[in-house]
XYZ file of C-alpha atoms in Angstrom:
704
model
C -11.979 12.775 -24.042
C -8.320 11.332 -25.517
C -5.513 14.487 -24.718
C -3.935 14.124 -27.781
C -2.822 17.426 -30.112
C -4.099 19.746 -27.108
C -2.678 22.715 -28.396
C -1.404 24.078 -25.423
C 2.020 21.916 -24.154
C 2.364 20.166 -21.022
C 3.628 20.343 -17.518
C 7.095 19.383 -18.270
C 8.092 15.029 -16.631
C 10.761 16.728 -15.251
C 9.716 19.491 -14.640
C 7.675 18.271 -11.793
C 9.595 18.045 -8.627
C 9.826 15.964 -5.829
C 7.435 12.917 -5.955
C 10.503 9.760 -6.638
C 8.833 6.899 -6.549
C 5.565 8.636 -8.375
C 7.992 9.494 -11.080
C 10.055 6.151 -11.202
C 6.495 4.008 -10.831
C 5.509 5.834 -14.238
C 8.816 4.837 -16.164
C 8.487 2.071 -14.763
C 5.176 1.394 -16.618
C 6.675 2.974 -20.212
C 10.031 1.039 -20.308
C 7.317 -2.080 -19.596
C 3.845 -2.150 -19.958
C 3.134 -5.593 -18.556
C 3.825 -4.378 -14.713
C 0.060 -2.860 -15.012
C -0.196 0.583 -14.747
C -0.216 2.442 -11.577
C -2.553 4.201 -8.488
C -1.622 7.501 -6.812
C -2.991 7.516 -3.757
C -2.098 10.620 -1.894
C -3.780 14.389 -1.040
C -5.148 16.722 -2.784
C -3.414 19.542 -4.815
C -0.162 17.583 -5.142
C 0.603 16.761 -9.059
C -0.662 13.177 -9.276
C -2.593 14.535 -12.179
C 0.255 16.782 -13.495
C 3.252 13.221 -13.697
C 0.139 11.309 -15.259
C -0.898 13.600 -17.956
C 3.084 14.421 -18.710
C 3.875 11.285 -18.933
C 2.051 10.465 -22.450
C 4.756 12.937 -24.379
C 6.950 10.662 -22.702
C 5.658 7.350 -24.522
C 7.228 5.991 -27.705
C 5.350 6.483 -30.234
C 2.118 3.515 -31.663
C 1.765 2.139 -35.698
C -1.713 2.396 -36.967
C -3.227 1.147 -38.822
C -5.194 4.357 -41.763
C -9.232 4.427 -40.836
C -9.108 1.276 -38.397
C -11.077 2.925 -35.630
C -9.214 0.348 -33.396
C -5.388 0.809 -33.577
C -5.047 -1.997 -35.455
C -0.902 -2.586 -35.707
C -0.067 -3.754 -39.188
C 2.372 -6.682 -37.915
C -0.564 -8.031 -36.214
C -3.882 -6.560 -36.976
C -6.590 -8.364 -34.609
C -8.728 -10.296 -36.375
C -11.563 -9.358 -34.191
C -11.410 -5.952 -34.995
C -14.513 -4.225 -35.784
C -12.725 -2.434 -38.740
C -11.259 -5.727 -40.489
C -10.751 -7.236 -42.727
C -7.519 -4.656 -43.061
C -6.320 -6.314 -46.301
C -3.175 -5.133 -46.304
C -4.317 -0.854 -45.591
C -1.943 1.736 -45.401
C -0.023 2.235 -41.504
C 1.203 5.051 -39.891
C 1.990 6.732 -37.242
C 1.049 8.730 -34.071
C 2.043 9.734 -30.513
C 0.863 6.909 -27.771
C -2.666 8.760 -26.940
C -3.697 8.954 -23.555
C -7.338 8.646 -22.226
C -9.061 9.923 -19.638
C -12.684 8.543 -18.028
C -14.807 10.935 -15.845
C -15.864 9.598 -12.961
C -19.591 10.460 -14.110
C -19.188 8.645 -17.795
C -21.730 6.839 -19.004
C -22.000 3.133 -19.671
C -21.935 3.538 -22.993
C -18.895 6.100 -23.042
C -16.695 3.448 -21.292
C -17.325 0.677 -24.068
C -19.402 2.201 -27.040
C -22.152 2.229 -28.391
C -24.136 -0.218 -30.676
C -27.440 0.779 -33.215
C -30.545 -0.877 -31.708
C -32.816 -0.655 -34.123
C -29.821 -0.899 -37.192
C -28.931 -4.347 -36.111
C -32.736 -5.686 -35.147
C -34.123 -4.263 -39.195
C -30.896 -4.373 -40.958
C -28.343 -6.647 -39.515
C -26.010 -4.661 -39.339
C -23.376 -3.949 -36.954
C -23.912 -0.346 -36.386
C -21.124 0.503 -33.555
C -19.836 3.504 -32.192
C -16.721 2.680 -30.056
C -15.998 4.374 -27.078
C -13.017 5.516 -24.551
C -11.907 1.802 -23.919
C -11.650 1.666 -28.222
C -10.064 4.822 -28.163
C -7.295 4.386 -24.968
C -5.734 0.435 -26.843
C -2.300 0.353 -27.289
C -2.424 3.264 -24.825
C -3.470 4.782 -21.438
C -6.568 4.555 -20.105
C -6.211 7.642 -16.605
C -9.060 8.094 -13.964
C -8.556 10.573 -11.910
C -10.579 9.718 -8.569
C -10.796 6.922 -9.474
C -12.503 5.513 -6.068
C -15.408 7.773 -6.891
C -16.058 5.381 -10.347
C -19.669 3.975 -10.373
C -19.738 -0.089 -9.249
C -20.663 -1.206 -12.900
C -18.304 1.252 -14.595
C -15.147 -0.482 -12.935
C -17.091 -3.665 -13.736
C -16.199 -3.428 -17.415
C -12.483 -1.995 -16.452
C -11.693 -5.145 -14.735
C -13.001 -6.964 -17.457
C -11.280 -5.487 -20.449
C -8.101 -5.608 -17.844
C -8.737 -8.966 -17.776
C -9.227 -9.882 -20.974
C -7.238 -7.073 -22.817
C -10.961 -7.423 -24.928
C -14.082 -5.271 -24.690
C -17.154 -6.395 -25.267
C -20.336 -5.056 -26.113
C -23.577 -7.494 -25.690
C -27.490 -5.839 -26.378
C -29.722 -9.003 -26.053
C -27.352 -11.679 -28.745
C -25.743 -8.963 -31.226
C -22.915 -8.833 -29.628
C -19.214 -6.974 -30.661
C -15.404 -7.041 -29.185
C -11.914 -5.835 -29.928
C -8.910 -5.475 -28.262
C -8.345 -3.639 -25.484
C -4.717 -3.447 -23.932
C -4.001 -0.390 -21.628
C -2.110 1.316 -19.605
C -4.156 2.312 -16.601
C -3.283 4.960 -14.410
C -5.587 5.619 -11.679
C -4.996 8.633 -8.976
C -7.140 9.342 -5.674
C -7.246 10.725 -2.043
C -7.765 8.180 -0.168
C -9.907 10.782 2.357
C -12.536 10.223 -0.340
C -12.742 6.674 -0.051
C -11.419 3.262 -0.525
C -10.879 0.845 -3.978
C -12.461 -2.539 -4.223
C -10.164 -4.735 -3.118
C -10.944 -6.029 -7.257
C -9.467 -2.801 -9.038
C -7.061 -2.763 -6.854
C -5.185 -5.453 -7.061
C -5.561 -5.065 -11.254
C -2.503 -1.773 -10.881
C 0.666 -3.883 -10.912
C 1.862 -0.208 -8.625
C 1.111 1.948 -5.869
C 2.436 4.944 -4.668
C 1.863 7.227 -1.830
C 1.839 10.957 -2.811
C 2.086 13.907 0.075
C 4.040 17.754 -0.188
C 6.604 18.245 0.597
C 7.298 20.374 3.768
C 10.660 21.673 3.088
C 9.627 25.527 2.679
C 12.651 25.464 -1.255
C 10.906 22.253 -2.063
C 7.498 24.602 -2.117
C 9.190 27.687 -3.800
C 10.632 25.937 -6.209
C 7.207 24.408 -7.107
C 5.156 27.380 -6.596
C 7.499 29.720 -9.635
C 7.953 27.141 -11.693
C 4.118 26.778 -12.168
C 3.606 30.218 -12.472
C 6.100 30.055 -15.262
C 4.516 27.605 -16.704
C 0.900 29.027 -16.730
C 2.784 32.592 -18.013
C 4.275 30.925 -21.436
C 3.683 26.736 -21.206
C 5.621 27.499 -24.732
C 7.800 29.010 -23.844
C 8.169 26.539 -20.379
C 8.591 24.435 -22.228
C 10.306 24.474 -24.622
C 12.770 24.784 -21.949
C 12.846 21.921 -20.390
C 12.796 20.002 -24.258
C 15.732 18.603 -23.585
C 15.425 16.866 -20.470
C 11.975 15.406 -22.274
C 14.337 14.749 -25.377
C 17.385 12.951 -23.041
C 14.363 11.081 -21.320
C 12.281 9.110 -23.639
C 15.816 8.390 -25.389
C 16.142 6.302 -22.331
C 13.014 5.407 -22.354
C 13.087 3.737 -25.883
C 17.140 2.421 -24.813
C 15.638 0.637 -21.411
C 12.912 -1.009 -23.945
C 15.128 -2.400 -26.909
C 17.932 -3.379 -23.785
C 14.381 -5.216 -21.566
C 14.132 -8.246 -23.659
C 17.183 -9.066 -22.389
C 17.198 -8.666 -18.954
C 17.676 -12.083 -17.332
C 15.842 -12.648 -14.716
C 17.835 -15.856 -12.176
C 16.546 -18.442 -10.081
C 17.831 -16.577 -7.218
C 15.836 -12.611 -7.719
C 13.050 -15.396 -8.083
C 13.161 -17.497 -5.100
C 12.978 -14.279 -4.043
C 9.767 -12.744 -5.327
C 8.097 -15.873 -4.357
C 9.292 -15.464 -0.334
C 8.144 -11.962 0.024
C 4.853 -12.639 -1.765
C 4.430 -15.523 0.701
C 6.167 -14.030 3.576
C 3.502 -11.020 3.584
C 0.646 -13.432 2.985
C -0.506 -11.799 -0.412
C -3.183 -12.877 -2.711
C -2.864 -15.109 -6.129
C -0.799 -14.631 -7.764
C -0.366 -11.863 -9.395
C 1.637 -9.964 -6.612
C 4.566 -12.508 -7.491
C 4.064 -12.120 -11.358
C 3.345 -8.352 -11.554
C 7.136 -8.365 -9.268
C 9.638 -9.917 -11.700
C 8.323 -7.898 -14.680
C 8.984 -5.051 -12.010
C 12.292 -5.879 -11.427
C 13.714 -6.239 -14.694
C 12.135 -3.404 -15.824
C 14.619 -1.576 -13.678
C 17.510 -3.148 -14.820
C 16.530 -2.284 -17.858
C 16.145 1.231 -16.559
C 19.285 1.075 -14.921
C 20.356 -0.247 -18.097
C 21.694 -3.721 -16.496
C 21.076 -7.083 -17.927
C 20.681 -9.105 -14.608
C 18.450 -8.775 -12.119
C 20.071 -7.756 -8.557
C 18.776 -8.063 -5.144
C 18.037 -4.485 -4.573
C 15.709 -4.602 -7.891
C 13.774 -6.694 -6.117
C 13.351 -5.043 -2.545
C 12.158 -1.877 -4.770
C 9.602 -3.533 -6.358
C 8.424 -5.241 -3.153
C 7.898 -1.893 -3.137
C 5.867 -0.565 -5.692
C 4.018 -3.978 -6.511
C 3.274 -5.397 -2.454
C 1.686 -2.679 0.204
C -1.792 -1.936 -1.432
C -2.202 -6.172 -2.002
C -2.113 -6.467 2.161
C -4.542 -4.808 2.900
C -7.322 -7.237 4.976
C -10.019 -4.479 5.795
C -11.009 -0.799 4.244
C -9.301 0.052 7.676
C -5.591 -1.341 7.185
C -3.519 1.894 5.412
C -1.490 0.311 2.288
C 2.298 -0.154 3.630
C 4.937 -2.708 4.398
C 7.316 -3.804 6.606
C 10.594 -2.434 5.353
C 12.839 -4.784 8.004
C 10.614 -7.690 7.341
C 11.220 -6.780 4.262
C 15.356 -7.315 4.358
C 14.999 -9.921 6.724
C 13.630 -12.080 3.943
C 15.482 -11.367 0.912
C 18.531 -11.994 3.460
C 17.147 -15.067 4.026
C 16.126 -15.736 1.266
C 19.747 -14.795 -0.590
C 21.625 -15.596 1.948
C 20.148 -19.577 0.931
C 21.078 -19.243 -2.252
C 24.124 -18.817 -2.033
C 25.361 -21.578 0.509
C 23.500 -23.872 -1.818
C 26.356 -23.157 -4.052
C 22.713 -22.760 -6.902
C 23.654 -19.585 -7.854
C 27.253 -17.301 -8.597
C 26.996 -14.670 -5.475
C 28.769 -12.119 -7.567
C 26.043 -10.252 -9.684
C 26.736 -10.803 -13.988
C 27.124 -7.468 -14.619
C 29.353 -5.454 -16.869
C 31.806 -5.515 -13.595
C 31.266 -8.592 -12.516
C 31.117 -6.875 -8.880
C 28.463 -6.301 -6.455
C 29.197 -3.065 -6.171
C 29.903 -2.226 -10.321
C 26.714 -1.005 -13.012
C 25.050 -1.847 -15.583
C 26.151 -0.511 -19.484
C 25.552 2.789 -18.543
C 26.657 2.754 -14.564
C 23.842 1.393 -12.708
C 24.383 1.591 -8.644
C 23.741 -0.836 -6.356
C 20.620 0.497 -5.778
C 19.326 -0.962 -9.152
C 17.302 0.541 -10.819
C 18.582 4.396 -10.785
C 16.310 7.094 -10.775
C 13.999 9.362 -12.673
C 15.044 12.918 -13.234
C 16.110 15.748 -10.211
C 14.861 18.933 -10.560
C 17.920 20.407 -11.577
C 16.403 23.508 -13.850
C 17.286 23.468 -17.280
C 20.208 24.760 -17.115
C 21.882 21.348 -15.735
C 23.011 18.469 -17.437
C 20.344 15.667 -17.107
C 19.847 13.335 -15.085
C 23.186 10.461 -14.977
C 21.684 7.395 -15.234
C 24.338 6.069 -12.662
C 22.014 8.154 -9.523
C 21.062 6.018 -7.563
C 17.303 3.662 -6.568
C 14.458 6.243 -3.976
C 13.230 4.787 -1.585
C 9.978 4.683 0.268
C 10.295 6.519 3.111
C 8.742 3.947 6.526
C 5.300 3.786 6.144
C 3.899 2.774 10.114
C 1.232 0.356 9.381
C -1.608 0.830 11.332
C -3.384 -2.110 13.935
C -6.835 -3.257 14.052
C -8.098 -2.309 17.307
C -7.781 -4.909 19.016
C -10.323 -5.861 22.366
C -9.146 -4.044 25.338
C -8.635 -4.998 28.466
C -11.063 -7.038 31.124
C -9.934 -4.201 34.123
C -12.900 -2.398 33.413
C -11.662 1.163 35.445
C -11.104 3.716 31.922
C -8.744 5.496 32.001
C -8.407 9.574 33.275
C -8.424 11.862 31.200
C -6.147 13.243 29.433
C -4.455 15.954 30.768
C -6.408 19.262 29.752
C -9.222 17.272 29.345
C -13.269 18.529 29.840
C -14.238 17.761 33.466
C -15.377 14.701 34.130
C -14.228 12.953 29.929
C -12.723 10.090 29.802
C -9.371 8.757 27.486
C -11.307 7.114 24.178
C -10.713 2.711 24.338
C -10.275 0.497 21.433
C -13.115 -1.249 19.778
C -13.693 -4.953 20.346
C -13.390 -7.106 16.315
C -15.888 -6.213 13.691
C -18.434 -8.353 13.086
C -20.233 -8.826 9.667
C -24.175 -6.751 10.388
C -27.935 -7.557 9.241
C -28.241 -5.145 6.640
C -30.054 -2.117 7.120
C -32.974 -0.652 4.657
C -34.959 1.656 4.038
C -38.000 1.336 3.064
C -39.625 2.040 -0.493
C -37.940 2.655 -4.184
C -35.445 4.886 -4.531
C -33.407 6.187 -7.357
C -30.349 6.357 -5.617
C -26.470 5.410 -6.619
C -25.907 2.195 -7.649
C -25.199 0.498 -4.584
C -25.803 -3.010 -1.925
C -28.476 -1.623 0.793
C -31.789 -0.669 -0.586
C -34.374 -1.163 -3.525
C -34.134 1.343 -5.914
C -34.450 1.537 -10.079
C -31.192 0.964 -11.285
C -29.454 1.222 -14.930
C -28.627 -2.463 -13.332
C -31.074 -5.552 -11.632
C -33.448 -7.556 -12.104
C -35.931 -6.790 -14.837
C -39.381 -5.330 -13.923
C -41.286 -4.589 -17.119
C -40.968 -1.909 -19.761
C -41.042 0.950 -20.725
C -40.616 3.697 -23.875
C -37.702 4.963 -23.506
C -36.489 8.439 -21.964
C -33.577 9.854 -24.025
C -30.348 7.643 -24.905
C -31.468 4.053 -24.940
C -30.510 2.128 -22.157
C -31.042 -1.705 -22.118
C -33.314 -3.245 -24.813
C -36.503 -5.295 -23.732
C -36.750 -7.355 -26.962
C -40.112 -8.954 -26.776
C -41.876 -6.226 -25.655
C -39.872 -4.240 -28.265
C -40.758 -6.991 -30.975
C -44.663 -6.603 -28.980
C -44.588 -3.344 -29.655
C -43.835 -3.141 -33.666
C -45.619 -6.450 -34.783
C -48.725 -4.910 -35.154
C -46.946 -2.704 -38.128
C -45.789 -5.362 -40.094
C -48.312 -4.614 -42.893
C -49.145 -1.646 -42.590
C -45.211 -1.321 -43.116
C -44.892 -3.066 -46.357
C -43.205 -6.200 -44.794
C -42.518 -8.766 -48.067
C -38.769 -10.161 -46.094
C -38.023 -12.328 -42.909
C -36.847 -9.340 -41.108
C -38.090 -7.224 -38.717
C -39.426 -3.567 -39.401
C -38.712 -1.425 -37.220
C -39.045 2.542 -36.135
C -37.926 3.895 -32.949
C -40.781 4.536 -31.553
C -41.465 0.514 -31.407
C -38.039 0.028 -29.397
C -38.983 -0.776 -24.656
C -36.693 -0.668 -22.546
C -36.302 -2.641 -19.624
C -36.827 -1.410 -16.314
C -34.790 -3.184 -13.911
C -34.615 -2.785 -10.190
C -31.755 -3.423 -7.934
C -29.845 -1.301 -4.857
C -28.695 1.664 -4.594
C -26.148 3.236 -2.056
C -28.036 5.583 1.235
C -26.209 7.356 3.236
C -25.840 6.150 6.598
C -25.724 8.683 9.469
C -24.087 7.822 13.125
C -25.638 9.374 15.808
C -23.683 7.881 18.265
C -24.100 8.348 22.130
C -20.599 9.696 23.895
C -21.734 10.860 27.278
C -21.114 9.251 31.106
C -23.629 6.851 30.923
C -21.325 5.038 27.748
C -17.890 4.875 29.071
C -17.557 2.041 31.432
C -14.815 0.820 29.314
C -15.905 -2.706 27.975
C -19.460 -1.458 27.836
C -17.751 1.672 25.057
C -15.246 -0.518 23.411
C -18.642 -2.455 22.999
C -20.020 0.470 21.710
C -17.006 1.790 19.196
C -17.645 -2.466 17.947
C -20.900 -2.452 16.158
C -20.190 1.606 15.084
C -16.885 0.027 13.166
C -18.987 -3.366 12.198
C -21.993 -1.111 10.674
C -19.079 1.291 9.035
C -17.919 -1.805 7.719
C -20.704 -2.900 6.124
C -21.447 0.561 4.710
C -18.189 -0.167 2.671
C -19.449 -3.073 1.724
C -22.767 -1.583 0.875
C -20.956 1.133 -1.227
C -22.745 3.619 1.247
C -21.833 7.514 2.244
C -21.509 7.697 5.959
C -21.810 10.986 8.352
C -20.993 10.367 12.271
C -22.615 12.940 15.033
C -21.199 12.823 18.392
C -23.632 13.960 21.572
C -21.991 14.627 24.651
C -22.181 17.182 27.439
C -23.772 19.939 26.306
C -23.985 19.227 22.061
C -23.090 17.533 19.521
C -20.315 17.481 16.795
C -20.122 17.165 13.835
C -17.166 13.973 13.531
C -17.708 13.592 10.133
C -19.761 15.359 7.137
C -20.793 12.588 4.776
C -18.485 10.989 2.937
C -17.175 7.948 1.268
C -14.770 7.140 3.268
C -14.850 5.071 5.655
C -11.902 3.963 7.062
C -11.526 8.549 7.493
C -15.109 7.297 9.692
C -12.978 4.437 11.587
C -10.972 7.405 12.949
C -13.038 9.706 14.680
C -14.430 6.616 16.314
C -11.350 5.838 17.431
C -10.622 9.183 18.860
C -13.892 8.940 20.420
C -13.430 9.968 24.119
C -17.361 9.767 26.522
C -18.009 11.662 29.049
C -20.770 13.915 30.915
C -24.428 14.904 30.781
C -26.704 13.037 27.920
C -27.418 15.551 25.010
C -29.973 13.168 23.428
C -31.989 16.343 21.783
C -28.754 17.891 19.954
C -28.035 14.565 18.567
C -30.992 14.656 17.069
C -31.379 18.241 15.851
C -27.380 17.940 14.888
C -28.795 14.483 12.480
C -31.786 17.167 11.455
C -29.082 19.888 10.213
C -27.381 17.712 8.255
C -29.649 15.813 6.804
C -31.366 18.673 5.747
C -28.168 20.093 3.764
C -27.516 16.870 1.959
C -30.828 16.981 0.570
C -30.278 19.988 -1.183
C -26.807 18.686 -2.405
C -27.406 14.237 -3.791
C -31.752 14.322 -3.347
C -31.889 11.033 -5.288
C -29.805 9.565 -1.839
C -31.698 8.217 0.489
C -30.591 8.668 4.398
C -30.540 6.004 7.135
C -30.450 7.685 10.540
C -28.348 4.932 13.395
C -28.811 5.321 17.035
C -26.271 4.540 18.855
C -27.353 4.864 22.917
C -29.316 4.046 25.433
C -31.729 6.355 25.586
C -31.337 8.197 27.868
C -31.423 11.756 27.298
C -29.966 14.233 30.393
C -28.238 17.282 29.455
C -30.283 20.742 28.993
C -33.841 21.610 30.808
C -36.010 19.189 30.225
C -34.217 16.573 28.443
C -37.030 13.787 28.319
C -39.028 16.205 25.607
C -36.868 17.848 23.670
C -35.314 14.706 22.671
C -38.992 13.326 22.550
C -39.394 15.992 19.887
C -36.797 15.766 18.037
C -37.462 12.435 17.492
C -41.376 12.863 16.506
C -39.391 16.091 13.308
C -37.393 13.400 11.918
C -40.134 11.001 12.247
C -41.522 13.743 10.315
C -39.657 13.712 7.353
C -40.093 9.834 6.687
C -36.207 9.442 7.705
C -35.744 5.691 7.608
C -34.387 4.742 11.548
C -32.090 2.428 13.934
C -31.838 2.465 17.900
C -28.860 -0.135 18.588
C -30.564 0.214 21.974
C -26.691 -0.247 24.706
C -28.585 -0.233 27.465
C -26.949 -3.648 29.848
C -27.648 -4.606 32.742
C -30.336 -7.157 34.596
C -32.877 -3.811 34.969
C -33.543 -2.202 31.820
C -35.425 0.839 31.194
C -36.755 0.249 27.338
C -35.688 4.169 26.689
C -34.067 3.038 23.552
C -36.666 1.329 22.839
C -39.591 5.253 23.446
C -37.037 6.214 21.232
C -36.593 4.260 18.049
C -41.275 4.318 18.771
C -40.391 8.247 18.659
C -38.301 7.998 15.262
C -40.957 5.308 13.209
C -38.186 2.964 13.479
C -36.738 -0.431 14.440
C -35.018 -0.166 17.721
C -32.177 -3.864 18.118
C -29.638 -5.013 21.023
C -26.134 -5.186 20.081
C -27.060 -9.351 20.058
C -29.516 -8.878 17.085
C -27.346 -6.549 15.534
C -25.409 -9.554 14.543
C -25.557 -11.791 11.226
C -25.090 -14.800 12.922
C -26.856 -13.430 16.103
C -29.022 -17.220 15.881
C -31.407 -16.050 19.109
C -31.682 -12.205 16.979
C -35.227 -11.378 14.940
C -35.226 -10.594 11.423
C -36.402 -6.810 11.707
C -35.635 -4.624 9.266
C -36.579 -0.274 9.048
C -38.984 -0.974 6.348
C -40.762 -4.686 8.739
C -41.691 -1.839 11.502
C -42.272 0.715 9.773
C -45.504 -1.147 8.105
C -46.419 -2.498 11.583
C -46.834 0.828 12.394
């Protein structure tokens, strides 16, 4: 859906309060679209979408060929444009489009739809453009980009990498240019992005609501004023918008004349190497960002401060090694690296230590007075009566972020720590998890129809073809052989006289495909006193952390229930955020009795609610326990009854047996039989365990 030509004026970009890093990142992309877009991470209600939508009004207009649905430039039309060849057609100027990609969009809506019936019968490429065509030479905005379906992510990756979109349908193909500024917003609590898509965003910024009362008051007043009179509010800020639009145009004009010296380029390369980012894209993005910062400041030389700010914007999201790592950058290490390699260059005498700017000194600015921080700052929060921000203002610096460390292997001593003051009786302090490992895949039996993923067998839009059927609604993937077979007997009756096949809509058949789906993996973790030995609980947490990582890789939703003492707690409602699951697990204390039945009954209730919310996503219950049941009256009987309740509803289950020691009671195995599920030990959970048997839920249920 495009937002151009909306009758209600957008909220002005210059009226956005705070969020200096976000505004700067968006403005740098407006100056140099080659930077590669922006990923905006932050909690809900922080005006992420408002700022992004306001950017489109600041972008310069584009010249397009009249009547071309693919926004071809008159000076250099796409030779492969489906609407071409254009000849000497007229040209027109139009505002830069901002196209929004809904999370639930179909593949045809994104890349366009091909009329298969006309293509087969008439040989005509009747093509209806999709959102990628609409976004060409504009902005493609994806709100909640982390919730986008995998197959749409793959299409976005291809288009972003090649600058073109391809539609392939059984030998009939259409190609068109698709170069756009990719902007995404996301709430990390709802799940993380795949690394491949994360790397496609040039810059990333973290946003959070201000904790300053005065600033929050300003936000509310401006929003209320805009809601009461959007046109009047926009008019009040028109002068500031025009000034900023002019500065963007001036920076764009200056950009080709900006020089990236060898000293700055060496600092960029050294910084990327020091932070061990993968590939070379980070170096290229940093170079483009630093150049854009210099142009934004009105200078023709890239300074060290530009390189530093470019690193803060371009590197944090490229340093993640697993989904439990939060984006971040050690600024002290960054400063040391810049100082070391800057000093080396100057000591060698290869470069002039003084900048080449018009003012000739390290504190001098560019022609617009850019300060020593290099790059300037986006407009501040002054009202309409204030003068526009002068370009000599300093660059905003990102606040230091603490980078969570991967949980380390616990100390060897077995004595648990005492409970914190005010903790429950018998409660032990939380211990760290062992290093995660690659786990065996645990499947849900049968054939599902849930969201695309990588765990259990399912009928999906993508995967291997297993048959054909009449289209149910719009035609998806054509099954060519079945279509020809359906049309062949009717050719004489339809008066076929040439070589072409006479095809009717009733002849069309779509492919039935089998792939894999993501499931709801609900963890029920025993945190009772019997699990509290330091080494034992660390191993259990390491196993659950490994399963969480597996769930992330297989596109599952996860939930976490813990039980100890007298009851069970839903520590994490079902979500796509494995980061949240890992955080809850790390803070999990242990101690008390083992109310196993309460944990199972709580799982039954959670699954009942989730079935009403999303009936197509099938659950997999993973119970992590030694099988002891000691809480409440008749704990063993109640636990068996709760297990049979879950089994009666067909819930696929796995029991991870955490019993240790030379004498084993086999209680976890008994629980698995009541659940009609599978029991595996911690050792058998490892994918690389030589002695482990290859067991799945499906195989166990068939044997039962």
